[in-house]
Tab-separated table of C-alpha atoms and ligand atoms in Angstrom:
chain	number	residue	atom	x	y	z
A	1	MET	CA	1.290	10.630	-13.705
A	2	ARG	CA	3.589	8.127	-12.023
A	3	VAL	CA	3.228	8.204	-8.307
A	4	THR	CA	3.764	6.190	-5.149
A	5	PHE	CA	1.613	6.201	-2.006
A	6	PHE	CA	3.174	5.463	1.357
A	7	GLY	CA	2.140	5.795	4.969
A	8	PRO	CA	1.753	3.599	8.035
A	9	PRO	CA	-0.260	0.392	7.780
A	10	GLY	CA	-3.929	1.273	8.133
A	11	SER	CA	-3.442	4.809	6.821
A	12	GLY	CA	-6.082	4.081	4.177
A	13	LYS	CA	-3.557	4.087	1.352
A	14	GLY	CA	-5.027	0.952	-0.252
A	15	THR	CA	-8.555	2.334	-0.292
A	16	GLN	CA	-7.438	5.753	-1.515
A	17	ALA	CA	-5.007	4.309	-4.061
A	18	GLU	CA	-7.843	2.324	-5.601
A	19	ARG	CA	-10.047	5.404	-5.879
A	20	ILE	CA	-7.336	7.760	-7.103
A	21	SER	CA	-6.155	5.299	-9.778
A	22	GLU	CA	-9.674	5.005	-11.063
A	23	TYR	CA	-10.163	8.788	-10.975
A	24	TYR	CA	-6.941	9.584	-12.870
A	25	GLY	CA	-6.899	6.418	-15.036
A	26	LEU	CA	-3.696	5.010	-13.512
A	27	GLU	CA	-2.591	1.389	-13.307
A	28	HIS	CA	-2.844	0.497	-9.591
A	29	LEU	CA	-0.216	-1.846	-8.215
A	30	SER	CA	-0.316	-2.835	-4.542
A	31	THR	CA	2.627	-4.948	-3.415
A	32	GLY	CA	0.665	-6.125	-0.339
A	33	VAL	CA	-2.114	-7.473	-2.597
A	34	LEU	CA	0.401	-8.979	-4.983
A	35	LEU	CA	2.290	-10.777	-2.212
A	36	ARG	CA	-0.900	-12.053	-0.539
A	37	GLU	CA	-2.087	-13.408	-3.908
A	38	GLU	CA	1.230	-15.163	-4.331
A	39	ILE	CA	0.791	-16.800	-0.900
A	40	ARG	CA	-2.813	-17.811	-1.615
A	41	SER	CA	-1.809	-19.362	-4.948
A	42	GLY	CA	0.477	-21.809	-3.116
A	43	SER	CA	3.373	-21.013	-5.485
A	44	GLU	CA	6.975	-21.662	-4.513
A	45	LEU	CA	7.513	-17.918	-4.077
A	46	GLY	CA	4.352	-17.744	-1.947
A	47	GLU	CA	5.793	-20.378	0.408
A	48	ILE	CA	9.106	-18.519	0.638
A	49	ILE	CA	7.488	-15.228	1.680
A	50	ARG	CA	4.597	-16.561	3.794
A	51	ASP	CA	6.272	-16.364	7.211
A	52	THR	CA	7.690	-12.917	6.536
A	53	VAL	CA	4.354	-11.413	5.498
A	54	GLU	CA	2.398	-13.133	8.263
A	55	SER	CA	4.757	-11.841	10.932
A	56	GLY	CA	4.680	-8.270	9.595
A	57	ARG	CA	8.286	-8.070	8.408
A	58	LEU	CA	9.328	-6.777	4.993
A	59	VAL	CA	9.890	-9.192	2.118
A	60	GLY	CA	13.370	-9.005	0.527
A	61	ASP	CA	14.022	-6.070	-1.791
A	62	ASP	CA	15.133	-8.265	-4.712
A	63	ILE	CA	11.877	-10.227	-4.695
A	64	VAL	CA	9.667	-7.153	-4.453
A	65	ASN	CA	11.653	-5.125	-6.997
A	66	ARG	CA	11.468	-7.960	-9.521
A	67	GLU	CA	7.691	-8.285	-9.083
A	68	VAL	CA	7.127	-4.535	-9.439
A	69	PHE	CA	9.509	-3.870	-12.342
A	70	GLY	CA	7.996	-6.719	-14.350
A	71	ARG	CA	4.599	-5.109	-14.035
A	72	ILE	CA	5.441	-1.488	-14.774
A	73	ALA	CA	7.918	-1.994	-17.635
A	74	ASP	CA	5.376	-1.062	-20.303
A	75	VAL	CA	3.033	1.131	-18.276
A	76	GLU	CA	3.055	4.886	-18.837
A	77	ASP	CA	0.943	6.020	-15.841
A	78	PHE	CA	0.774	4.120	-12.589
A	79	LEU	CA	0.169	4.350	-8.881
A	80	LEU	CA	2.339	2.203	-6.613
A	81	ASP	CA	0.735	1.368	-3.286
A	82	GLY	CA	2.970	0.103	-0.467
A	83	TYR	CA	6.094	0.229	-2.628
A	84	PRO	CA	8.797	1.404	-2.137
A	85	ARG	CA	8.895	0.590	1.557
A	86	ASN	CA	12.493	1.539	2.338
A	87	ILE	CA	15.245	3.755	0.914
A	88	ALA	CA	16.947	0.924	-0.975
A	89	GLN	CA	13.713	0.105	-2.851
A	90	ALA	CA	13.138	3.817	-3.549
A	91	SER	CA	16.602	4.220	-4.984
A	92	ASP	CA	16.307	1.009	-7.080
A	93	LEU	CA	12.960	2.253	-8.404
A	94	ASP	CA	14.433	5.642	-9.351
A	95	GLY	CA	17.303	3.939	-11.146
A	96	TYR	CA	14.939	1.662	-13.047
A	97	LEU	CA	12.600	4.472	-14.092
A	98	ASP	CA	15.451	6.791	-15.053
A	99	ASP	CA	16.782	4.086	-17.373
A	100	LEU	CA	13.343	3.926	-18.967
A	101	GLY	CA	13.261	7.731	-19.280
A	102	ARG	CA	10.039	7.851	-17.294
A	103	PRO	CA	10.821	9.246	-13.815
A	104	LEU	CA	8.388	9.255	-10.925
A	105	SER	CA	6.222	12.398	-10.691
A	106	GLY	CA	6.526	12.118	-6.914
A	107	ALA	CA	5.361	10.473	-3.710
A	108	VAL	CA	2.287	10.902	-1.548
A	109	PHE	CA	2.615	10.480	2.196
A	110	ILE	CA	-0.646	9.722	4.029
A	111	GLN	CA	-0.209	10.626	7.686
A	112	VAL	CA	-2.086	8.877	10.486
A	113	PRO	CA	-1.000	8.653	14.168
A	114	ASP	CA	-0.053	5.273	15.668
A	115	GLU	CA	-3.064	5.113	18.061
A	116	GLU	CA	-5.396	5.438	15.068
A	117	VAL	CA	-3.467	2.773	13.126
A	118	ILE	CA	-3.879	0.334	16.030
A	119	ARG	CA	-7.560	1.179	16.410
A	120	ARG	CA	-8.252	0.741	12.685
A	121	LEU	CA	-6.257	-2.435	12.068
A	122	THR	CA	-7.262	-4.414	15.122
A	123	GLY	CA	-10.906	-3.583	14.399
A	124	ARG	CA	-11.047	-4.229	10.659
A	125	LEU	CA	-12.445	-7.151	8.707
A	126	VAL	CA	-11.642	-7.867	5.087
A	127	CYS	CA	-13.351	-9.963	2.480
A	128	ALA	CA	-11.464	-12.716	0.708
A	129	CYS	CA	-12.945	-11.808	-2.678
A	130	ALA	CA	-11.040	-10.192	-5.533
A	131	ASP	CA	-7.723	-9.095	-4.101
A	132	GLY	CA	-8.457	-9.649	-0.454
A	133	THR	CA	-8.554	-5.987	0.450
A	134	ARG	CA	-12.251	-5.235	0.238
A	135	HIS	CA	-13.168	-3.853	3.640
A	136	SER	CA	-16.379	-4.589	5.435
A	137	SER	CA	-18.443	-2.048	7.221
A	138	GLY	CA	-21.449	-2.995	9.234
A	139	PHE	CA	-20.509	-6.708	9.019
A	140	GLU	CA	-19.426	-9.145	11.732
A	141	GLU	CA	-16.628	-11.703	11.432
A	142	GLY	CA	-17.979	-14.694	9.469
A	143	ASP	CA	-20.725	-12.693	7.708
A	144	ILE	CA	-20.931	-13.372	4.013
A	145	CYS	CA	-19.811	-10.766	1.486
A	146	PRO	CA	-22.804	-9.905	-0.707
A	147	GLU	CA	-20.478	-9.379	-3.688
A	148	CYS	CA	-18.698	-12.738	-3.780
A	149	GLY	CA	-20.140	-15.109	-1.179
A	150	ASN	CA	-16.887	-15.361	0.803
A	151	ALA	CA	-16.825	-14.707	4.535
A	152	PHE	CA	-15.452	-11.551	6.116
A	153	VAL	CA	-12.338	-12.436	8.056
A	154	ARG	CA	-9.585	-10.788	10.035
A	155	ARG	CA	-6.355	-10.390	8.038
A	156	ILE	CA	-3.772	-12.703	9.592
A	157	ASP	CA	-1.403	-9.750	10.079
A	158	ASP	CA	-4.042	-7.560	11.741
A	159	ASN	CA	-3.653	-9.027	15.261
A	160	ARG	CA	-2.153	-6.734	17.896
A	161	GLU	CA	1.284	-8.341	18.060
A	162	VAL	CA	1.790	-8.257	14.301
A	163	VAL	CA	0.336	-4.735	14.044
A	164	ASP	CA	2.973	-3.585	16.578
A	165	ASN	CA	5.603	-5.279	14.441
A	166	ARG	CA	4.354	-3.637	11.261
A	167	LEU	CA	4.407	-0.240	12.983
A	168	ARG	CA	7.982	-0.803	14.146
A	169	GLN	CA	9.005	-1.736	10.597
A	170	TYR	CA	7.233	1.338	9.332
A	171	HIS	CA	9.005	3.733	11.716
A	172	SER	CA	12.444	2.212	11.297
A	173	LEU	CA	12.378	1.642	7.519
A	174	THR	CA	9.523	3.325	5.658
A	175	ALA	CA	9.129	6.672	7.427
A	176	GLY	CA	12.571	7.699	6.099
A	177	LEU	CA	10.981	8.016	2.655
A	178	GLU	CA	9.634	11.384	3.750
A	179	ASP	CA	13.191	12.730	3.582
A	180	TYR	CA	14.150	10.726	0.536
A	181	TYR	CA	11.307	12.230	-1.517
A	182	ARG	CA	11.768	15.818	-0.263
A	183	GLY	CA	11.097	18.211	-3.145
A	184	ARG	CA	8.669	15.802	-4.853
A	185	LEU	CA	6.498	14.897	-1.863
A	186	LEU	CA	2.855	15.613	-1.095
A	187	SER	CA	1.815	15.127	2.545
A	188	VAL	CA	-1.858	14.558	3.179
A	189	ASP	CA	-3.614	14.180	6.534
A	190	GLY	CA	-5.202	10.712	6.509
A	191	MET	CA	-7.625	11.448	9.363
A	192	GLY	CA	-11.253	12.032	8.433
A	193	SER	CA	-13.752	10.144	6.303
A	194	VAL	CA	-12.766	8.241	3.153
A	195	GLU	CA	-14.587	10.907	1.143
A	196	GLU	CA	-12.724	13.792	2.845
A	197	VAL	CA	-9.299	12.223	2.362
A	198	PHE	CA	-10.171	11.376	-1.268
A	199	ARG	CA	-11.066	15.030	-1.886
A	200	LYS	CA	-7.807	16.257	-0.301
A	201	LEU	CA	-5.793	13.808	-2.402
A	202	ARG	CA	-7.524	14.773	-5.653
A	203	GLU	CA	-6.722	18.432	-4.994
A	204	ALA	CA	-3.137	17.777	-3.916
A	205	LEU	CA	-2.438	15.615	-6.998
A	206	ARG	CA	-3.834	18.026	-9.586
A	207	PRO	CA	-0.429	19.581	-10.430
A	208	TRP	CA	0.901	16.142	-11.441
A	209	ALA	CA	-2.136	15.150	-13.520
B	1	AMP	P1	0.260	-4.101	3.038
B	1	AMP	O1	-0.926	-4.767	2.418
B	1	AMP	O2	0.765	-2.940	2.214
B	1	AMP	O3	0.002	-3.715	4.478
B	1	AMP	O4	1.444	-5.170	3.043
B	1	AMP	C1	1.328	-6.382	3.745
B	1	AMP	C2	2.686	-7.047	3.922
B	1	AMP	O5	3.260	-7.354	2.645
B	1	AMP	C3	3.741	-6.197	4.621
B	1	AMP	O6	3.614	-6.236	6.042
B	1	AMP	C4	5.026	-6.875	4.123
B	1	AMP	O7	5.242	-8.110	4.774
B	1	AMP	C5	4.676	-7.181	2.676
B	1	AMP	N1	5.015	-6.055	1.771
B	1	AMP	C6	4.158	-5.245	1.090
B	1	AMP	N2	4.812	-4.343	0.362
B	1	AMP	C7	6.140	-4.577	0.575
B	1	AMP	C8	7.340	-3.968	0.104
B	1	AMP	N3	7.323	-2.913	-0.728
B	1	AMP	N4	8.526	-4.478	0.532
B	1	AMP	C9	8.570	-5.539	1.358
B	1	AMP	N5	7.477	-6.147	1.855
B	1	AMP	C10	6.264	-5.681	1.460
């Protein structure tokens, strides 16, 4: 199975992508994680993209495509999380995979209304361990993660102004993927508990497994 997950920021796609990849044995590639790691590493590329990511705008297609293609070139089954994020990326990805003779099985759209996105993102804390996406529950800002000893913090792009920006980018650029993937699209309601959404996704994805 080769699949991409998209949806508004805070739709739970990262959490679900992690679980679904483990369940179906897929390589999980999150461009958000990848780009944040690049920034944390202090690399030249990290410095180039820092402002863009921290203000909630999209990083250039050429940069993101190059990072993704390099990582999926030899991978049979994968789950892309947060990529593609616009029609140009989607079309470049299709072209690349067609050349490899390994087309995408399809795309999964996780739907969550804007009010819920704002509620989730402005209230969430993440832990700096591993890939920086581990979410806290029942912890306060500054509490220490029992798994790695790092503090729980607010993601720099989770403040209200940047969240509004990310939502605008989502509606103007990413939401169009729903049309682009028509005919190979699964839409799943992202409201409900992590367990409920995970169950719905497992069932929806069975035909592609
Ligand atoms: P995420 O963790 O998916 O919410 O992504 C965090 C940020 O990384 C986004 O707000 C963008 O700045 C950047 N980003 C992630 N994926 C992409 C992509 N496919 N294209 C461009 N920018 C991206």
